[in-house]
Coordinates of C-alpha atoms and ligand atoms in Angstrom, one line a residue:
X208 CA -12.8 22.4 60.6
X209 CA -12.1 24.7 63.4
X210 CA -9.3 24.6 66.2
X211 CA -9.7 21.9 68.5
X212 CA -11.0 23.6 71.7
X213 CA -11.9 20.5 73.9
X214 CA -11.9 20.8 77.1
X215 CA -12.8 17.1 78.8
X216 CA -16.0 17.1 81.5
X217 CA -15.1 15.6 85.0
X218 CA -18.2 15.8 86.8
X219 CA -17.8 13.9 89.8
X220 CA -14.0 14.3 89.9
X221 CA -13.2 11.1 88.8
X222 CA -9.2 11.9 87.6
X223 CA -9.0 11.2 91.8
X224 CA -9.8 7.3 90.7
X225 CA -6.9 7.5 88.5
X226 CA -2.9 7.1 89.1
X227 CA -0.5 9.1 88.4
X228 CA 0.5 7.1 85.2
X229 CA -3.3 6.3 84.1
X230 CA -3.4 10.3 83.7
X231 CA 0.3 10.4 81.9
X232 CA -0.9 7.7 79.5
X233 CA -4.1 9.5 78.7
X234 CA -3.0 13.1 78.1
X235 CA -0.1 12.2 75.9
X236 CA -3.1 10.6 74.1
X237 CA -4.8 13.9 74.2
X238 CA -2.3 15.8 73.3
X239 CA -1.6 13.8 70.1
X240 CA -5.0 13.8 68.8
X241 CA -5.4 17.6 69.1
X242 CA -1.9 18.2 67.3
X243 CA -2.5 15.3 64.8
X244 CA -6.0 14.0 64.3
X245 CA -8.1 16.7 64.7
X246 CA -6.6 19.4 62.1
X247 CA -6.9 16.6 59.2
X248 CA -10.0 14.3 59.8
X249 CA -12.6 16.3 58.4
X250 CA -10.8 16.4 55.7
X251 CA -10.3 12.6 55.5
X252 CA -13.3 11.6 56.4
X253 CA -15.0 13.6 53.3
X254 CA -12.4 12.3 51.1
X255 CA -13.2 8.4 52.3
X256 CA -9.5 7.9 53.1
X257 CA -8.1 6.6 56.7
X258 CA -4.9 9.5 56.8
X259 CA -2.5 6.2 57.0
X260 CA 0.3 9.3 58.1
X261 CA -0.4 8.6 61.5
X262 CA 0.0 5.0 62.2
X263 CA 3.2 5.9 63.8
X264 CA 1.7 8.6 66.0
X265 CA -0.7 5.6 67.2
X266 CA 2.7 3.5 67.9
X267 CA 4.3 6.4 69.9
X268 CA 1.4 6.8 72.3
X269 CA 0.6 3.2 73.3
X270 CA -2.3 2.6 70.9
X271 CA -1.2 -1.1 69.3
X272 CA -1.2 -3.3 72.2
X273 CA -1.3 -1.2 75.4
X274 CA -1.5 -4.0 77.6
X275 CA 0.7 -6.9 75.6
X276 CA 3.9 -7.2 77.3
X277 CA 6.5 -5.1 76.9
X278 CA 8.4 -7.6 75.4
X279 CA 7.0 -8.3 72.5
X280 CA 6.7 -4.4 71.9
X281 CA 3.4 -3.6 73.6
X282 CA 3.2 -1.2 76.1
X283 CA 2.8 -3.3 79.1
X284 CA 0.3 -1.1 80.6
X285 CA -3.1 -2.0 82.8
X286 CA -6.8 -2.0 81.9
X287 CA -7.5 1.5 82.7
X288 CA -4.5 2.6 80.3
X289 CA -6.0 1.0 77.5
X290 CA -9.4 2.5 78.0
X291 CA -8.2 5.5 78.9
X292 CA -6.2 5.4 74.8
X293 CA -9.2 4.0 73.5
X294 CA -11.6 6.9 74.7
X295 CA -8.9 9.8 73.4
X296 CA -8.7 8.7 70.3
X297 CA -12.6 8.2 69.8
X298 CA -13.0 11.4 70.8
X299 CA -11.0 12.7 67.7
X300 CA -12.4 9.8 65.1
X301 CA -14.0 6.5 65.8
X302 CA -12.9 5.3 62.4
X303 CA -8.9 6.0 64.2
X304 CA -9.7 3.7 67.3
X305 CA -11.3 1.2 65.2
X306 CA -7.3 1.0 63.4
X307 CA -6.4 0.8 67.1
X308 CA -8.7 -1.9 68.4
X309 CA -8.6 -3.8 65.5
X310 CA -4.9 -4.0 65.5
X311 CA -4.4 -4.6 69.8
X312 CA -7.6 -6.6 70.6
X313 CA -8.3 -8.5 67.2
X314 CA -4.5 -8.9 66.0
X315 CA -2.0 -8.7 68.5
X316 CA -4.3 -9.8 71.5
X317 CA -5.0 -13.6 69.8
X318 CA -1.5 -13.6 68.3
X319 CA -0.1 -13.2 72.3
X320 CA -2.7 -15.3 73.9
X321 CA -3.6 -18.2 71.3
X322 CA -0.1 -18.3 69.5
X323 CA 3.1 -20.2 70.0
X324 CA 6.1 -18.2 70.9
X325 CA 7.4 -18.0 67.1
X326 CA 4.2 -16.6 66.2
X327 CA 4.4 -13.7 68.8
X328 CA 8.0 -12.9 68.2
X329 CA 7.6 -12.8 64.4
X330 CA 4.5 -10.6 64.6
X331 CA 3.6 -9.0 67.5
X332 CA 7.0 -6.3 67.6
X333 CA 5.9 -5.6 63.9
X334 CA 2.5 -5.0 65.0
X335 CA 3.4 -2.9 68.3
X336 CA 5.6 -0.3 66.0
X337 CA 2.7 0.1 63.6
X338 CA 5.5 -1.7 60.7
X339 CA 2.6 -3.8 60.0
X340 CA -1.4 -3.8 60.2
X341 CA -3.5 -6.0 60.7
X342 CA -7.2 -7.1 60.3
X343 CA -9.5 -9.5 61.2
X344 CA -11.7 -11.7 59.7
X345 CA -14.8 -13.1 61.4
X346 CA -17.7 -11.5 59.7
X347 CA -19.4 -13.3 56.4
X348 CA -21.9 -12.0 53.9
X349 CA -24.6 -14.3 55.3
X350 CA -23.0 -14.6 58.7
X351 CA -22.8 -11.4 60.5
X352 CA -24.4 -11.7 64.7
X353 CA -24.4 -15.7 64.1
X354 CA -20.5 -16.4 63.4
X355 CA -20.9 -19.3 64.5
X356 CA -22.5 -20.6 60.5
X357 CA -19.3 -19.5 58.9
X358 CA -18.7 -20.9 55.9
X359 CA -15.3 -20.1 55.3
X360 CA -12.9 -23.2 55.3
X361 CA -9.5 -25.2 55.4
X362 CA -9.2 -28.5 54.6
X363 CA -5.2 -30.3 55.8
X364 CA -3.4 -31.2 52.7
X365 CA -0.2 -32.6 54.1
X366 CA 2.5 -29.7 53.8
X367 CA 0.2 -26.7 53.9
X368 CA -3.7 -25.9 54.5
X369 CA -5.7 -24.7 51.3
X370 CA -8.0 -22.0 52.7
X371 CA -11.3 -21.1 50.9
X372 CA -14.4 -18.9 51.7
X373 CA -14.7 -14.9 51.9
X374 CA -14.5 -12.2 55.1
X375 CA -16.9 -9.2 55.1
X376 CA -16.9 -5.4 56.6
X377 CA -13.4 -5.7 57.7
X378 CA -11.6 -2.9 59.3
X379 CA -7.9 -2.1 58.3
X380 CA -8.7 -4.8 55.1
X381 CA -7.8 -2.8 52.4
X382 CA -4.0 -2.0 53.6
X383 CA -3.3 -4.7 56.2
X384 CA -0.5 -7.0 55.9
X385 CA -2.0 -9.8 58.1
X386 CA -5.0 -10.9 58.5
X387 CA -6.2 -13.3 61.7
X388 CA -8.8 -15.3 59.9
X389 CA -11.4 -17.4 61.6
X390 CA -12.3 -20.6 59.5
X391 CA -13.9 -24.0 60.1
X392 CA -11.5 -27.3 59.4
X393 CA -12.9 -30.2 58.4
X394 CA -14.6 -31.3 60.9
X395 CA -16.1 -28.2 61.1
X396 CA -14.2 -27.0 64.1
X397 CA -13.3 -23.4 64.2
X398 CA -9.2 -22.3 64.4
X399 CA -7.7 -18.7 64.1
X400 CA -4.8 -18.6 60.7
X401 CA -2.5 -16.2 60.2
X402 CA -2.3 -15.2 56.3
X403 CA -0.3 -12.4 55.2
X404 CA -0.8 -10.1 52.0
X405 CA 1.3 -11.8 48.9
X406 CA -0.2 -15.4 49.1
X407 CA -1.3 -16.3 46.1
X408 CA -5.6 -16.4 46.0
X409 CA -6.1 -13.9 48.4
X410 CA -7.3 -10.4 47.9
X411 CA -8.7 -7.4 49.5
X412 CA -11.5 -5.2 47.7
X413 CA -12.3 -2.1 49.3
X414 CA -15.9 -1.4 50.3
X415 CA -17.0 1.8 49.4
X416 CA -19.9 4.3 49.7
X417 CA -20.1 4.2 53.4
X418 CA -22.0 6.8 55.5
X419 CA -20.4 6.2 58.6
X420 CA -16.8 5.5 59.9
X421 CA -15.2 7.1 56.9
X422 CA -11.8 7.7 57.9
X423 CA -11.5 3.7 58.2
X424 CA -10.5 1.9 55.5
X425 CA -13.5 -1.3 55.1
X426 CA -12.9 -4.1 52.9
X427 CA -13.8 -7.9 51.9
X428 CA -11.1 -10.6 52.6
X429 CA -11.5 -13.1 49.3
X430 CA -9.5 -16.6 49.6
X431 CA -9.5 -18.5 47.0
X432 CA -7.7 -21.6 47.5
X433 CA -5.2 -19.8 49.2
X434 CA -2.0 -21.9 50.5
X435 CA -1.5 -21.5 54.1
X436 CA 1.8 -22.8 55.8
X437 CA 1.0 -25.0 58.9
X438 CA 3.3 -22.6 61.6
X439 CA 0.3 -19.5 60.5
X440 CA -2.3 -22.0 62.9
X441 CA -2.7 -20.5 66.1
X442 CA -2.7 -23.4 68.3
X443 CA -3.7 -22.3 71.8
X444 CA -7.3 -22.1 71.2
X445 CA -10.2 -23.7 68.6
X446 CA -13.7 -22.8 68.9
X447 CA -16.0 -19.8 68.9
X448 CA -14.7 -18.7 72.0
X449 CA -11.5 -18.2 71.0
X450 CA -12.5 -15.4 68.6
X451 CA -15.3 -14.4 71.1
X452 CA -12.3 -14.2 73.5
X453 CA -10.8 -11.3 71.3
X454 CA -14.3 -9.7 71.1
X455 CA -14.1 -9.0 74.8
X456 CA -11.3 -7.3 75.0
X457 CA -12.2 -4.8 71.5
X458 CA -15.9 -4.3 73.4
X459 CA -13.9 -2.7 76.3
X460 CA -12.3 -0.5 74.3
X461 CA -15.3 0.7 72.6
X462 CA -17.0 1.2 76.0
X463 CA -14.4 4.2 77.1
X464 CA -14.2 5.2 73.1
X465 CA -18.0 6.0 73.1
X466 CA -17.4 7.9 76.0
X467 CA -14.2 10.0 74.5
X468 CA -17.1 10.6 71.3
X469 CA -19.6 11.8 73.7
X470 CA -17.3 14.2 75.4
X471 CA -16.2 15.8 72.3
X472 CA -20.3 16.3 71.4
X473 CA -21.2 17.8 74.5
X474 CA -18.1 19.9 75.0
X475 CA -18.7 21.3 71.6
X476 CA -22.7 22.0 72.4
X477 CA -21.8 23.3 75.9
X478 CA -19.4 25.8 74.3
X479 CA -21.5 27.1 71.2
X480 CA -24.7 27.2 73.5
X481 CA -22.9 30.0 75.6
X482 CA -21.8 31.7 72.9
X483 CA -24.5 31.5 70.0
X484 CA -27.1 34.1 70.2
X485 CA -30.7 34.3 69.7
X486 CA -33.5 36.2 70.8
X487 CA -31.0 38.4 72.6
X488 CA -29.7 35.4 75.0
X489 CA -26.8 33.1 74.7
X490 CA -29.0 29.8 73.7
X491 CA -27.5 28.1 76.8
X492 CA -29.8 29.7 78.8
X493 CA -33.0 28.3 77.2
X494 CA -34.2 26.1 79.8
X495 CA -34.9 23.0 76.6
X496 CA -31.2 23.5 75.7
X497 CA -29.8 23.5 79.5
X498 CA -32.4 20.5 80.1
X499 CA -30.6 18.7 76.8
X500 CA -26.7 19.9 78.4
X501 CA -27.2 18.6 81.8
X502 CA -28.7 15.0 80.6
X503 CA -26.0 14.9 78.9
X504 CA -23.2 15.2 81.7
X505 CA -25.6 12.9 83.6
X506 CA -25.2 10.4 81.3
X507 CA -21.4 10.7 80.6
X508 CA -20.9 10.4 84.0
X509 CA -22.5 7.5 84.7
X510 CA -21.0 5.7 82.2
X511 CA -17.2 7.0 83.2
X512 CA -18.1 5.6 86.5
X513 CA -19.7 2.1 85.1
X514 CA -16.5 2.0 82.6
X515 CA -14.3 2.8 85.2
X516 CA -15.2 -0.5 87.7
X517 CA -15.1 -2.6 84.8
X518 CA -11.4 -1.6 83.8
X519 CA -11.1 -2.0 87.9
X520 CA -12.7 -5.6 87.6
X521 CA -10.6 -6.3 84.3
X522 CA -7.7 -5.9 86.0
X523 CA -8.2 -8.4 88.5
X524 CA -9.4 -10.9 85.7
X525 CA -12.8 -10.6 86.8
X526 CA -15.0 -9.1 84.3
X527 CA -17.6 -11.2 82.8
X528 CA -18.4 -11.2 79.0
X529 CA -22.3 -10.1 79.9
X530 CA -20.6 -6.9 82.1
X531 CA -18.5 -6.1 78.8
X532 CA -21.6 -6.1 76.8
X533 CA -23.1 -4.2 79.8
X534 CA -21.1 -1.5 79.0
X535 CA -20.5 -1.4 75.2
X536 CA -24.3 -1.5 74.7
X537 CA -24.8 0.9 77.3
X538 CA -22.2 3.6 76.2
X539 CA -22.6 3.6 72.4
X540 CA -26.2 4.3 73.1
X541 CA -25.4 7.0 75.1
X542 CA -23.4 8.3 73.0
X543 CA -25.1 8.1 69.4
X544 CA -27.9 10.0 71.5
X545 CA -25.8 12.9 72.8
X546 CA -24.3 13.5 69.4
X547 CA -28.0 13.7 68.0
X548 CA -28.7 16.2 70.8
X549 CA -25.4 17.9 70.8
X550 CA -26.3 18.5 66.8
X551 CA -29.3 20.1 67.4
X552 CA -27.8 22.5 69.7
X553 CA -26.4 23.8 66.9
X554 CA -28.6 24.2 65.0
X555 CA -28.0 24.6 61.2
X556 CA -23.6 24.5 61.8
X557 CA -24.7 21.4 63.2
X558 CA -25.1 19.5 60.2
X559 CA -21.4 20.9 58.7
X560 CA -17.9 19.6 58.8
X561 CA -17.1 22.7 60.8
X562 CA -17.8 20.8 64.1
X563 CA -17.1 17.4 64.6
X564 CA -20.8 16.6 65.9
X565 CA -21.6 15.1 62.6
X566 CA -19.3 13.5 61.7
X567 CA -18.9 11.9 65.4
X568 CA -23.2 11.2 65.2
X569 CA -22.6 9.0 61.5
X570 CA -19.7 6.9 63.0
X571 CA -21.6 5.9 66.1
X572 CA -24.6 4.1 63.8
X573 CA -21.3 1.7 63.0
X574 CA -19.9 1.2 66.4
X575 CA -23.6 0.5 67.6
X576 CA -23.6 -2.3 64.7
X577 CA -19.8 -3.8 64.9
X578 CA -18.7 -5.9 67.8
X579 CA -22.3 -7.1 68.4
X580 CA -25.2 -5.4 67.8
X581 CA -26.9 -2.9 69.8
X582 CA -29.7 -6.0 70.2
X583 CA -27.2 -8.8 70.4
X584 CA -25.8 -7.1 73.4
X585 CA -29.4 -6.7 75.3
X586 CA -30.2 -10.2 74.5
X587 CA -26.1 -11.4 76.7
X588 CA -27.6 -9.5 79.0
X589 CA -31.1 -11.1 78.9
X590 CA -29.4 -14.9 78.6
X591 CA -27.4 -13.9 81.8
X592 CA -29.8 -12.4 84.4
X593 CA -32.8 -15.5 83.0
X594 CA -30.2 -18.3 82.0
X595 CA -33.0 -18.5 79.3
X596 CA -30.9 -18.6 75.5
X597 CA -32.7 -16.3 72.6
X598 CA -30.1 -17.7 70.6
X599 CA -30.8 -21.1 70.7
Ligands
LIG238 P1 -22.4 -19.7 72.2 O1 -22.9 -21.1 72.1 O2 -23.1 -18.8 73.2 O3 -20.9 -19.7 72.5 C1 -19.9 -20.5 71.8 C2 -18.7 -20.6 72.7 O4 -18.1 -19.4 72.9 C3 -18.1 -19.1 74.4 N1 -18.4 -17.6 74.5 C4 -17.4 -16.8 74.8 N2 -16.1 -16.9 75.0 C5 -15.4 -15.8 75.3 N3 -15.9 -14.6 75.2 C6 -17.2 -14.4 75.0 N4 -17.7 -13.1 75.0 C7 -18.0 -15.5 74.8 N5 -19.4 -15.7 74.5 C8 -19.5 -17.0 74.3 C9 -19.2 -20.0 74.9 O5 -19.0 -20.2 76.3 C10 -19.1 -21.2 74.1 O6 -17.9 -21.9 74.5 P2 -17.9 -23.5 74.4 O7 -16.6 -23.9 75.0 O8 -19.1 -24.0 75.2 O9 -18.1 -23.9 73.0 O10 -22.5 -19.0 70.8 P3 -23.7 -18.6 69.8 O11 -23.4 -19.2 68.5 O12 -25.0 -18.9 70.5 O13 -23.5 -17.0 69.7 C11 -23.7 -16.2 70.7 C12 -23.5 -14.7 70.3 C13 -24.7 -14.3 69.4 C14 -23.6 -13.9 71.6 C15 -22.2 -14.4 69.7 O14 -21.9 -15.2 68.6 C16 -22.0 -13.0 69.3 O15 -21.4 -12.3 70.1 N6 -22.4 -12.5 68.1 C17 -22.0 -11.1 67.7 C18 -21.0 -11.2 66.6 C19 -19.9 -10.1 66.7 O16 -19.8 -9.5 67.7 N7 -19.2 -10.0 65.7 C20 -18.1 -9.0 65.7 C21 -17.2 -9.2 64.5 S1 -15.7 -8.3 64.6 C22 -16.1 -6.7 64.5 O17 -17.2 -6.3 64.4 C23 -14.9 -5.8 64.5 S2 -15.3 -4.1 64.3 C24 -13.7 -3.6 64.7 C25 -13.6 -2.2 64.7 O18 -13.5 -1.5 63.6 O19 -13.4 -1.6 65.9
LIG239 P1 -27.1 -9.1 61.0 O1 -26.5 -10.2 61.9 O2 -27.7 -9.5 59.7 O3 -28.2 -8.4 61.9 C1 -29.2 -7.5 61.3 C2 -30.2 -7.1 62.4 O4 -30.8 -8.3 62.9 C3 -29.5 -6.4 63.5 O5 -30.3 -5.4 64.0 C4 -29.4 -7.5 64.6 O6 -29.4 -7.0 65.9 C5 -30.7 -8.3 64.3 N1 -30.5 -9.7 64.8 C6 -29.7 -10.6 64.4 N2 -29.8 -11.8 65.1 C7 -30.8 -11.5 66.0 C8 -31.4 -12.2 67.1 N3 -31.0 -13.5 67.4 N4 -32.4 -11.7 67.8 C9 -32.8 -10.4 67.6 N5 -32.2 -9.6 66.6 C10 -31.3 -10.2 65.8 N6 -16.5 -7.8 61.3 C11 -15.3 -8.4 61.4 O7 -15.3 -9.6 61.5 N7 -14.2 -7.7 61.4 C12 -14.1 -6.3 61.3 O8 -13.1 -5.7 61.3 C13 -15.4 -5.6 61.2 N8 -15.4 -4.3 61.0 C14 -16.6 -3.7 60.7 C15 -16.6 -2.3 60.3 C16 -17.8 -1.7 60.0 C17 -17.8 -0.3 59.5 C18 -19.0 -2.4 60.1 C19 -20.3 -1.8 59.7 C20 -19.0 -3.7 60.4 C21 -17.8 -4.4 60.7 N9 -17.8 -5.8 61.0 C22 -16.6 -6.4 61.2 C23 -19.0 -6.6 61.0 C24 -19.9 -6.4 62.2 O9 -19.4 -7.1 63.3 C25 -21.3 -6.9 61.8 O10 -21.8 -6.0 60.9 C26 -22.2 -7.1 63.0 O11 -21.7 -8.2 63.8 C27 -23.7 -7.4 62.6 O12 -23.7 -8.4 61.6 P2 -24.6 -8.1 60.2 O13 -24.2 -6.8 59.7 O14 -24.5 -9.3 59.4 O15 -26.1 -7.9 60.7

């Protein structure tokens, strides 16, 4: 791959919206990625491996729990921060910011908000220094955008719960040491359970021969009457919403990520239309290949500035779960399309792990998939502006 030349687009000035710290926070992030991420990822990404080298990186700069307290490890820092991370990372991999998410928002963010106060002493500083990973487990083989069908189970058997059922498409699976685990108890009522690599019935398989998101390690979570101690319950919150809950806050991070995977599509078009040749003219000054450039600052811009009032909004505990889906639907599309753009810009390079267009292009069809589907988000949008459910 060749040196990271990224340069970020700030159209309508909008590092004026952001405070000193917000802009601290973010270019330590960019910094890291440029050093660390993008010199390897090609590289990982063809070999199918997440480059598990820099999960402390991710720790130094804030990525596992930006905004969980600082004293349980996090980074104790607002809204905008966490964006802010999210997007810099996505623009070197989206497979690195799922790790990320996976571990603040899925792992860490029930752990703080649903768990008891042994729970988030035991697990959350672990988590926060990158000593452990998580993963979590909502997903089934015949219950992907309807969770709320799972099959997988717990039934009380005095000293313990005996957990049974299976997890699909999970992020981090394959090397996490704790896995949050949604499953229905007996009277069908769904609870969050801690369960940690070691208990016996419990194993990982890797999923292999993905297209997309290859720098992330996928995998199955199997239990087979696994024994779960009674303290692993998180007892704060039961019910769908509880692991919808965590969903929020991982769709806000994937709002600014899509953004950071935009930005590193159209910088890298912008650049090699002003310097590729053909018919004697930079290609940049084709009007079909300026029209393509200048959507495509349009549309980054508009979705830094719809991004931008939600981490505003968020930050006053006002954002509603339809805005979140708002802006995750809104920005992975936008950015799945500028990387197909971006790519033609370049033509034949385009399709080679020389640039990161690609690469970036094959991720996005999993981030438009995971976290709520592309569709599933139009139709939180449809239930909320009508009232009328498609769901039901
Ligand atoms: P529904 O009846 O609407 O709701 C059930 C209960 O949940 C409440 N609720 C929410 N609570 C918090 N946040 C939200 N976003 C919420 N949405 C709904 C709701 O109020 C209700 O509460 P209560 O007290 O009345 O019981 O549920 P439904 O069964 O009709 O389903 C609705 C639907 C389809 C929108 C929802 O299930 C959904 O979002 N489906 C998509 C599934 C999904 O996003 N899965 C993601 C799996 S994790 C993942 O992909 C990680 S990728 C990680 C990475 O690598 O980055
Ligand atoms: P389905 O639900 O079968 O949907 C198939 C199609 O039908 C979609 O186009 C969908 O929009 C459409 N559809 C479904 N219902 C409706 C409806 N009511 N109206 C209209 N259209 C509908 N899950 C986890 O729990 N943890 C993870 O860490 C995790 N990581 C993932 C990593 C990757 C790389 C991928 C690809 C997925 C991951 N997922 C994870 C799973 C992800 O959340 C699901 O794939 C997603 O929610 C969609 O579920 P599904 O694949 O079963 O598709």
């Amino acid at each position: 791959m060749r040196p990271d030349l990224f340069e970020a687009p700030d159209y309508y000035n909008l590092d004026e919206l952001l405070t000193d710290e917000h802009k601290l926070v973010r270019d330590a992030a960019r910094e890291w990625v440029k050093r660390e991420v993008s010199p390897i990822i090609e590289e990982y990404a063809q070999k199918a491996e997440f480059p598990i080298q820099i999960i402390n990186g991710l720790a130094e700069i804030g990525a596992f729990g930006p905004y969980i307290p600082m004293e349980y490890g996090g980074a104790g820092l607002d809204q905008i921060s966490y964006g802010l991370i999210m997007q810099e990372i996505e623009r070197g991999d989206s497979g690195v910011r799922s790790t990320a998410s996976v571990q603040s928002s899925l792992v860490m963010y029930p752990i703080w908000k649903y768990g008891n106060e042994e729970q988030r002493q035991k697990y959350l500083p672990k988590l926060a220094s990158g000593e452990w990973i998580g993963c979590f487990g909502l997903t089934e083989p015949d219950h992907g955008s309807n969770p709320s069908g799972m099959v997988t189970n717990f039934k009380d058997m005095g000293d313990h719960y005996l957990l049974n059922g299976a997890k699909m498409w999970i992020s981090n699976a394959p090397f996490a040491q704790v896995a949050v685990v949604w499953a229905k108890n007996e009277e069908g009522r769904i609870h969050g359970l801690i369960v940690e690599r070691g208990m016996e019935g419990f194993t990982t398989p890797e999923t292999h021969n993905k297209w997309s998101l290859r720098a992330s390690a996928t995998g199955e979570l199997i239990f087979d009457n696994v024994k779960v101690p009674k303290e692993n319950l998180l007892p704060n919150k039961s019910g769908l919403g509880a692991p919808l809950g965590c969903l929020d806050s991982a769709r806000y991070g994937i709002a600014w990520g899509a953004i950071g995977a935009a930005m590193d599509c159209y910088d890298t078009a912008l650049r090699y239309s002003k310097e590729r040749m053909q018919f004697g003219k930079p290609i940049g000054q084709f009007q079909l290949q300026q029209k393509k450039l200048a959507e495509m600052i349009t549309e980054i811009t508009k979705a830094q500035l719809l991004t931008w009032r939600l981490g505003v909004l968020r930050n006053d505990s006002k954002a509603t779960s339809a805005q979140i889906s708002m802006a995750k639907r809104n920005n992975v599309d936008m950015a799945i399309n500028i990387a197909r753009e971006a790519r033609q810009i370049l033509g034949g390079m385009g399709i080679t792990g020389e640039y990161s267009i690609m690469r970036h292009s094959m991720n996005l069809e999993s981030v438009i998939t995971y976290e709520g589907t592309h569709d599933i988000h139009l139709l939180i949008t449809g239930l909320d502006i009508t009232g009328l459910n498609a769901f039901k």
